[in-house]
mmCIF file of C-alpha atoms in Angstrom:
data_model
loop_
_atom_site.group_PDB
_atom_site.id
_atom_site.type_symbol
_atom_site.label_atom_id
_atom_site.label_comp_id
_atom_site.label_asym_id
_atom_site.label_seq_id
_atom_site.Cartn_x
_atom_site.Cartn_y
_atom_site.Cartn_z
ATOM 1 C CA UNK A 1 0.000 0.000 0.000
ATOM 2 C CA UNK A 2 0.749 3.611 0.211
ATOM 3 C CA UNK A 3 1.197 3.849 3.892
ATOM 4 C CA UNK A 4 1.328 2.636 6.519
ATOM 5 C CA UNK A 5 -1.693 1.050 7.907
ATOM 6 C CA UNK A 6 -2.427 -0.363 11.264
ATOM 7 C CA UNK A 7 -5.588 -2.222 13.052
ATOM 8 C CA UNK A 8 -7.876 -2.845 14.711
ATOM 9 C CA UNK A 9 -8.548 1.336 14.270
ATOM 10 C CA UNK A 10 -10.205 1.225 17.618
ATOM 11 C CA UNK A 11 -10.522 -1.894 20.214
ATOM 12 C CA UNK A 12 -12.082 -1.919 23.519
ATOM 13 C CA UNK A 13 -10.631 -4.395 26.024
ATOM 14 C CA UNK A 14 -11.779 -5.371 29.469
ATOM 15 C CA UNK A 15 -9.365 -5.156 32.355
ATOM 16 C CA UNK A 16 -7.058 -8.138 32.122
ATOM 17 C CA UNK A 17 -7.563 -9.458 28.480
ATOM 18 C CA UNK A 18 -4.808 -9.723 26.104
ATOM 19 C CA UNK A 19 -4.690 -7.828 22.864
ATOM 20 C CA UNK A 20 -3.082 -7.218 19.378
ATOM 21 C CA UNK A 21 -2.235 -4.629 17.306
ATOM 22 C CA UNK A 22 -0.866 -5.007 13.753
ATOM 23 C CA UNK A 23 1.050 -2.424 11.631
ATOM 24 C CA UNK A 24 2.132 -3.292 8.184
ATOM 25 C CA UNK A 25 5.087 -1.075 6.771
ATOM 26 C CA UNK A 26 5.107 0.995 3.564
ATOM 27 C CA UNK A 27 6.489 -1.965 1.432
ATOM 28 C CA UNK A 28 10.427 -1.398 1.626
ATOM 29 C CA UNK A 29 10.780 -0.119 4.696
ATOM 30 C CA UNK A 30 13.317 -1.925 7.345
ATOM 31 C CA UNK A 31 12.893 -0.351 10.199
ATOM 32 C CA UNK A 32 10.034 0.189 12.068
ATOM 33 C CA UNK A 33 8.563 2.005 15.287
ATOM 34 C CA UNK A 34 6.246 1.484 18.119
ATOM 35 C CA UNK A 35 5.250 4.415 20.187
ATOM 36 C CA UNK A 36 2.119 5.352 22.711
ATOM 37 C CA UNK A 37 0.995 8.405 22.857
ATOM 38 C CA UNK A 38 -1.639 9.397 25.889
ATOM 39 C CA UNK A 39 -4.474 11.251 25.854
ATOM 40 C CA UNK A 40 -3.136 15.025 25.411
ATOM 41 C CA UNK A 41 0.665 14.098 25.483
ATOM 42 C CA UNK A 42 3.168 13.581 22.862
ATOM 43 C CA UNK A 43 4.273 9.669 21.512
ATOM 44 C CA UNK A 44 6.758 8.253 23.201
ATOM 45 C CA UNK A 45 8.773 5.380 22.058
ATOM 46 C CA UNK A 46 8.358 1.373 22.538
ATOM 47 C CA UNK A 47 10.206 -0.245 20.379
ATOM 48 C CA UNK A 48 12.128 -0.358 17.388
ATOM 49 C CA UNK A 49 12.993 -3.225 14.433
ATOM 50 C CA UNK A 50 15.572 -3.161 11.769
ATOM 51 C CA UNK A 51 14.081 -6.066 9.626
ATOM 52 C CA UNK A 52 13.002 -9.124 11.939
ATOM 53 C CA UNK A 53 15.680 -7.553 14.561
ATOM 54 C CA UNK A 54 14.517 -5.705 17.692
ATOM 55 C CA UNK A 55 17.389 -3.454 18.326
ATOM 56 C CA UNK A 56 15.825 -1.282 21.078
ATOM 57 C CA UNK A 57 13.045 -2.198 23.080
ATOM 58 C CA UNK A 58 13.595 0.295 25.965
ATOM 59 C CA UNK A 59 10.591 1.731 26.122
ATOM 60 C CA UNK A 60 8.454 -0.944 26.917
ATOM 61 C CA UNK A 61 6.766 -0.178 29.775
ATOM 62 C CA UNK A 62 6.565 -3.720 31.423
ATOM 63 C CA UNK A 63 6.870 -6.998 31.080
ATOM 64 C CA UNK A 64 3.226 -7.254 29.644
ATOM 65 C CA UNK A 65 4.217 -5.457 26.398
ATOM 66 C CA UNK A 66 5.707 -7.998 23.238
ATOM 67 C CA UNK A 67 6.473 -6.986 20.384
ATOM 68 C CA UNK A 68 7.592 -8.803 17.007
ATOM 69 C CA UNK A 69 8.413 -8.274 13.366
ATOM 70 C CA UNK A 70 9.033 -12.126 12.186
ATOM 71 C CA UNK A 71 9.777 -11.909 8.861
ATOM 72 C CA UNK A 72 10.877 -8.371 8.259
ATOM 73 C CA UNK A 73 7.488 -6.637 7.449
ATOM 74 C CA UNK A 74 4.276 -6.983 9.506
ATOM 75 C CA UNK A 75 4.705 -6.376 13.175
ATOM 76 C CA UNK A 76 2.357 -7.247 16.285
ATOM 77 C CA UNK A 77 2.405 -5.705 19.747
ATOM 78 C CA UNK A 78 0.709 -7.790 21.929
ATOM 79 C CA UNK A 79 -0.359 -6.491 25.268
ATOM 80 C CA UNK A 80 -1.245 -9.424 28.145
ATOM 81 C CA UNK A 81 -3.341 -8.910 30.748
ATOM 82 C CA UNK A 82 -4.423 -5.179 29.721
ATOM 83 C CA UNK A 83 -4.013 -2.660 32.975
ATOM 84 C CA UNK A 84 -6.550 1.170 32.441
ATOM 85 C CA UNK A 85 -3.391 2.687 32.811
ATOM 86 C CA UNK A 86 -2.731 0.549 29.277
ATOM 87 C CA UNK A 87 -5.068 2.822 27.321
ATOM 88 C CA UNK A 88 -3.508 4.980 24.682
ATOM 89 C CA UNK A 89 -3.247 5.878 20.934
ATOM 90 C CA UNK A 90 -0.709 2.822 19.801
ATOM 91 C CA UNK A 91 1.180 4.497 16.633
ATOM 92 C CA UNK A 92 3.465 2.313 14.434
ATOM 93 C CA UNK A 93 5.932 3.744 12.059
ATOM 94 C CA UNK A 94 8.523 3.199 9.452
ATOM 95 C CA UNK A 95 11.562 4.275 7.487
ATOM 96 C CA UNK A 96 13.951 3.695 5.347
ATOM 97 C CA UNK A 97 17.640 2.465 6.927
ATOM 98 C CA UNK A 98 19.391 4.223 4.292
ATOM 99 C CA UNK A 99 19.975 7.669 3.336
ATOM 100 C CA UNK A 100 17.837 8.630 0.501
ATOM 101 C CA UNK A 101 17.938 11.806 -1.015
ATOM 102 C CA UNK A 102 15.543 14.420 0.501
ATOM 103 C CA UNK A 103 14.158 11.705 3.146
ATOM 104 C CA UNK A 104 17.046 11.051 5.294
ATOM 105 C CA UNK A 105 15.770 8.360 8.012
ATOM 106 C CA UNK A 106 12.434 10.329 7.915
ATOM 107 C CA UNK A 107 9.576 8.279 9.640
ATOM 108 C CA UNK A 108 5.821 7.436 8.116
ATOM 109 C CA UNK A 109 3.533 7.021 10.410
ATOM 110 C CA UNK A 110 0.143 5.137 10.408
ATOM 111 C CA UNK A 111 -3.080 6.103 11.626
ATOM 112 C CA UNK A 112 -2.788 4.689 14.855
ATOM 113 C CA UNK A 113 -4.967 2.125 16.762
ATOM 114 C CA UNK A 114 -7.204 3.434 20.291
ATOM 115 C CA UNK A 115 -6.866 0.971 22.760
ATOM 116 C CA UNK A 116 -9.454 1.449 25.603
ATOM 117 C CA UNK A 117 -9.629 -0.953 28.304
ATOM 118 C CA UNK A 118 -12.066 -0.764 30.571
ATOM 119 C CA UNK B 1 18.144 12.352 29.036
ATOM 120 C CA UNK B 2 16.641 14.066 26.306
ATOM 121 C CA UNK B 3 13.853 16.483 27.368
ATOM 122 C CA UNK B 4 11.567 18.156 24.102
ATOM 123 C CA UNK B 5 9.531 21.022 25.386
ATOM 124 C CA UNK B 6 6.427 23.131 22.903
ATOM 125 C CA UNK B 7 5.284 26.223 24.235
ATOM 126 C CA UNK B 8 2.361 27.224 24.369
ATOM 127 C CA UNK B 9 0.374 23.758 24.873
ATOM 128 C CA UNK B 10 -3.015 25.584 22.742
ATOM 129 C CA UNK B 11 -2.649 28.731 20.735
ATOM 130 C CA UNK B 12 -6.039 30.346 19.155
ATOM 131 C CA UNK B 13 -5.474 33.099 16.786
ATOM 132 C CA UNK B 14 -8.002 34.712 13.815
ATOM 133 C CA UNK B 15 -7.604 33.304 10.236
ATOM 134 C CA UNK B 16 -5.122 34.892 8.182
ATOM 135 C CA UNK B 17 -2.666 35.812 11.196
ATOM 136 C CA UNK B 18 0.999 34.779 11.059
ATOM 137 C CA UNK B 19 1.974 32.873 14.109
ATOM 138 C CA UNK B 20 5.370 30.599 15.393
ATOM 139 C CA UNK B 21 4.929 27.409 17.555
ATOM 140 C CA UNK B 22 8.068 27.209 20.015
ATOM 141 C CA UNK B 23 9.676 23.664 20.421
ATOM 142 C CA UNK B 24 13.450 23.557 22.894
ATOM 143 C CA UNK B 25 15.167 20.470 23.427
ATOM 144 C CA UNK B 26 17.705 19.636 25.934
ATOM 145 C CA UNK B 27 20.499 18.314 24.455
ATOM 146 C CA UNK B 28 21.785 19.908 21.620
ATOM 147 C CA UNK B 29 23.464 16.350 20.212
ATOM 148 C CA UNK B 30 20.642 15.898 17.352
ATOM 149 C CA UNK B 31 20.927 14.624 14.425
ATOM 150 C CA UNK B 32 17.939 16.118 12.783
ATOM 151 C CA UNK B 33 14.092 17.953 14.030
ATOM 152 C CA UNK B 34 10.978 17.070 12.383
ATOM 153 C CA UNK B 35 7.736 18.849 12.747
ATOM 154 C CA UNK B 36 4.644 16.490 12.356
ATOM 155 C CA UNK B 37 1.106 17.959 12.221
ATOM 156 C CA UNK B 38 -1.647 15.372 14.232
ATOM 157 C CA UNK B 39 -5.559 16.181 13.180
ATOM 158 C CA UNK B 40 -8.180 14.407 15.933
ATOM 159 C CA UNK B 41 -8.008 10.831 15.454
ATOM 160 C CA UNK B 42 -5.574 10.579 12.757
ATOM 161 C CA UNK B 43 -1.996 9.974 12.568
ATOM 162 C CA UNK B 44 1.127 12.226 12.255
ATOM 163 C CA UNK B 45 1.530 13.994 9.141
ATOM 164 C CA UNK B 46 5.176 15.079 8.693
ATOM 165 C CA UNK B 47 5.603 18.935 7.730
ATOM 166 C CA UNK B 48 9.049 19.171 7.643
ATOM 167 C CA UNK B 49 12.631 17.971 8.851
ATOM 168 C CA UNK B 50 15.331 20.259 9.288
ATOM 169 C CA UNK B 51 18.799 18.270 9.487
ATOM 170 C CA UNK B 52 21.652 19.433 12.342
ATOM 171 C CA UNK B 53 23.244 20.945 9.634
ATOM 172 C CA UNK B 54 20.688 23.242 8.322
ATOM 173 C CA UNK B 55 18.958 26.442 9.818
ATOM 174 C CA UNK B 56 15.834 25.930 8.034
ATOM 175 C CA UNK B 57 13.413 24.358 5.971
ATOM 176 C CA UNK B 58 10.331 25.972 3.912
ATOM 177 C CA UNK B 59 7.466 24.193 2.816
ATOM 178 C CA UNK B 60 4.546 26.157 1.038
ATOM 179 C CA UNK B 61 3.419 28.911 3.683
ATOM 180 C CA UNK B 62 5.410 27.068 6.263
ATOM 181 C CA UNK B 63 8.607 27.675 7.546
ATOM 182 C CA UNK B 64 11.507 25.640 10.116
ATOM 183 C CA UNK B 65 13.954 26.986 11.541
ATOM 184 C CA UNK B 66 16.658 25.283 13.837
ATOM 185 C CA UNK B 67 19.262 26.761 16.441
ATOM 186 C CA UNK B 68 20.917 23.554 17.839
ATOM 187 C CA UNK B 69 23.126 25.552 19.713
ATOM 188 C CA UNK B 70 20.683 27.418 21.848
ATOM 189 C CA UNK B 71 18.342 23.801 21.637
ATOM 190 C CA UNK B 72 15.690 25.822 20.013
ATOM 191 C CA UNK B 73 13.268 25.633 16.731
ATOM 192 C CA UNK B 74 10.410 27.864 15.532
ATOM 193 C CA UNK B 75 7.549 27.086 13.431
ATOM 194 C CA UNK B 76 6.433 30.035 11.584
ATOM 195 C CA UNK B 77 3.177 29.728 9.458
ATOM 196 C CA UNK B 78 2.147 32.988 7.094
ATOM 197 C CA UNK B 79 -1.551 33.859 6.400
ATOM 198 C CA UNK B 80 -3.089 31.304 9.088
ATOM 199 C CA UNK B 81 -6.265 29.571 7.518
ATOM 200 C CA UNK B 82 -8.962 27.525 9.353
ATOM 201 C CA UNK B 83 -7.990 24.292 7.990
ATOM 202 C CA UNK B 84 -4.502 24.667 9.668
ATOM 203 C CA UNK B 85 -6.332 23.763 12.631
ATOM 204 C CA UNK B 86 -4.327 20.486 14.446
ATOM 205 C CA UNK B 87 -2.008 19.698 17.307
ATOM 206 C CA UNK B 88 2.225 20.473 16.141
ATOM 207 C CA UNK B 89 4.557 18.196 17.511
ATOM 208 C CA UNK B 90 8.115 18.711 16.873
ATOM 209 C CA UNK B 91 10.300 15.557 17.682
ATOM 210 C CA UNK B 92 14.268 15.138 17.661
ATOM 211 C CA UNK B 93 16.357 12.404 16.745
ATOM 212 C CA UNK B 94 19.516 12.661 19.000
ATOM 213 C CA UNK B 95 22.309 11.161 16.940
ATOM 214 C CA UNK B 96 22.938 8.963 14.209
ATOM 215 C CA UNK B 97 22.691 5.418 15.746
ATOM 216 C CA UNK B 98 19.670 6.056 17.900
ATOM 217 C CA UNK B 99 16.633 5.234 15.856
ATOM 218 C CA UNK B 100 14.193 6.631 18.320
ATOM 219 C CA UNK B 101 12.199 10.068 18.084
ATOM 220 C CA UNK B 102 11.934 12.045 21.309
ATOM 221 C CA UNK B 103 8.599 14.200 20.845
ATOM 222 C CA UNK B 104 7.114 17.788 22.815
ATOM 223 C CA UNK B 105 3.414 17.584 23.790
ATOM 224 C CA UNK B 106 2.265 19.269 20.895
ATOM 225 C CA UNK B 107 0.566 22.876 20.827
ATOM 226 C CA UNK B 108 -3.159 22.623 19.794
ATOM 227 C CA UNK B 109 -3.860 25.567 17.089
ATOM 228 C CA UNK B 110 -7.046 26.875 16.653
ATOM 229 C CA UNK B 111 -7.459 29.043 13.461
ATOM 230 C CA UNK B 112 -11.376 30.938 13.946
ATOM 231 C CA UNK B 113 -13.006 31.828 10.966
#
């Protein structure tokens, strides 16, 4: 596709079920972002892939949050046992690892999937 | 730590004002500033990105500029219209092997008819 694209768009979760969000890549891209962005605050960063590699998961905020990119394109973040505290805009991006003329490691991001848990 | 800062958090000015959206950073060590542009329930829409090396960027009636030194960039926009109505996030990159974008809080703009 043309972007990047993510779902579910929106998904409602009660306290303590596990979820999953899927982002697929603009076609090309090897590395790829997770970030969470809260109600009224900036994204902050999860986790980032350079193909199937995870090269920085630092920003995962527990042990509940797993993320994967298996074969180098689609990636999941999976969220067990969902917390309130868990609900957020989930925004995946990606980029290009090499420099490319007028889009040097400039990141495309998707639309973004709503978790609520209630 | 790397600490990205927008001032103010909501701006609301009369259509066809000019007006600049304030974004500091912390550590001056970037490799490159990108302003994104977030509409209610969408996703970021990149604007522009100014590299360490440049002072600015221009983009239509927008306009970038960057003082890494001082750990400082401006976001001028000429002849405000409605439609320019969104949240402005700038976000750094801090050096070439860290993948990772450190993003403000945004400023909410409000453009009234």
């Amino acid at each position: 596709g043309a972007g990047v694209s993510q779902s579910p768009r929106y998904k409602v979760a009660k306290r303590g079920q596990d979820v999953a969000l899927r982002c697929d890549p603009i076609s090309g891209h090897v590395s790829l972002f997770w970030y969470q962005q809260a109600l009224g605050q900036g994204p902050e960063f999860l986790t980032y892939f350079q193909n199937e590699a995870q090269l920085d998961k630092s920003g995962l905020p527990s042990d509940r949050f797993f993320a994967e990119r298996p074969e180098g394109s689609v990636s999941t973040l999976k969220i067990q046992r969902t917390q309130q505290e868990d609900s957020a805009v989930y925004l995946c991006a990606s980029s290009l690892a090499v420099k490319a003329q007028g889009n040097t490691y400039e990141q495309y991001f998707g639309p973004g999937t709503r978790l609520t848990v209630t | 730590k790397q600490e990205v800062t927008q001032i103010p958090a909501a701006l609301s000015v009369p259509e066809g004002e000019n007006l600049v959206l304030n974004c500091s950073f912390t550590d001056s060590a970037i490799y490159n500033l990108q302003w994104f542009r977030q509409d209610p329930g969408k996703g970021l829409t990149s604007l522009l990105l100014i590299q360490s090396s440049q002072r600015e960027q221009t983009s239509g009636r927008l306009n970038a500029s960057l003082d890494k030194s001082s750990g400082r960039s401006t976001l001028y926009i000429a002849a405000s219209q409605p439609g320019d109505s969104a949240t402005y996030l700038c976000a750094v990159r801090r050096i070439q092997g860290a993948q990772k974008l450190v993003f403000g809080q945004g400023t909410r703009l409000t453009i009234n008819p």
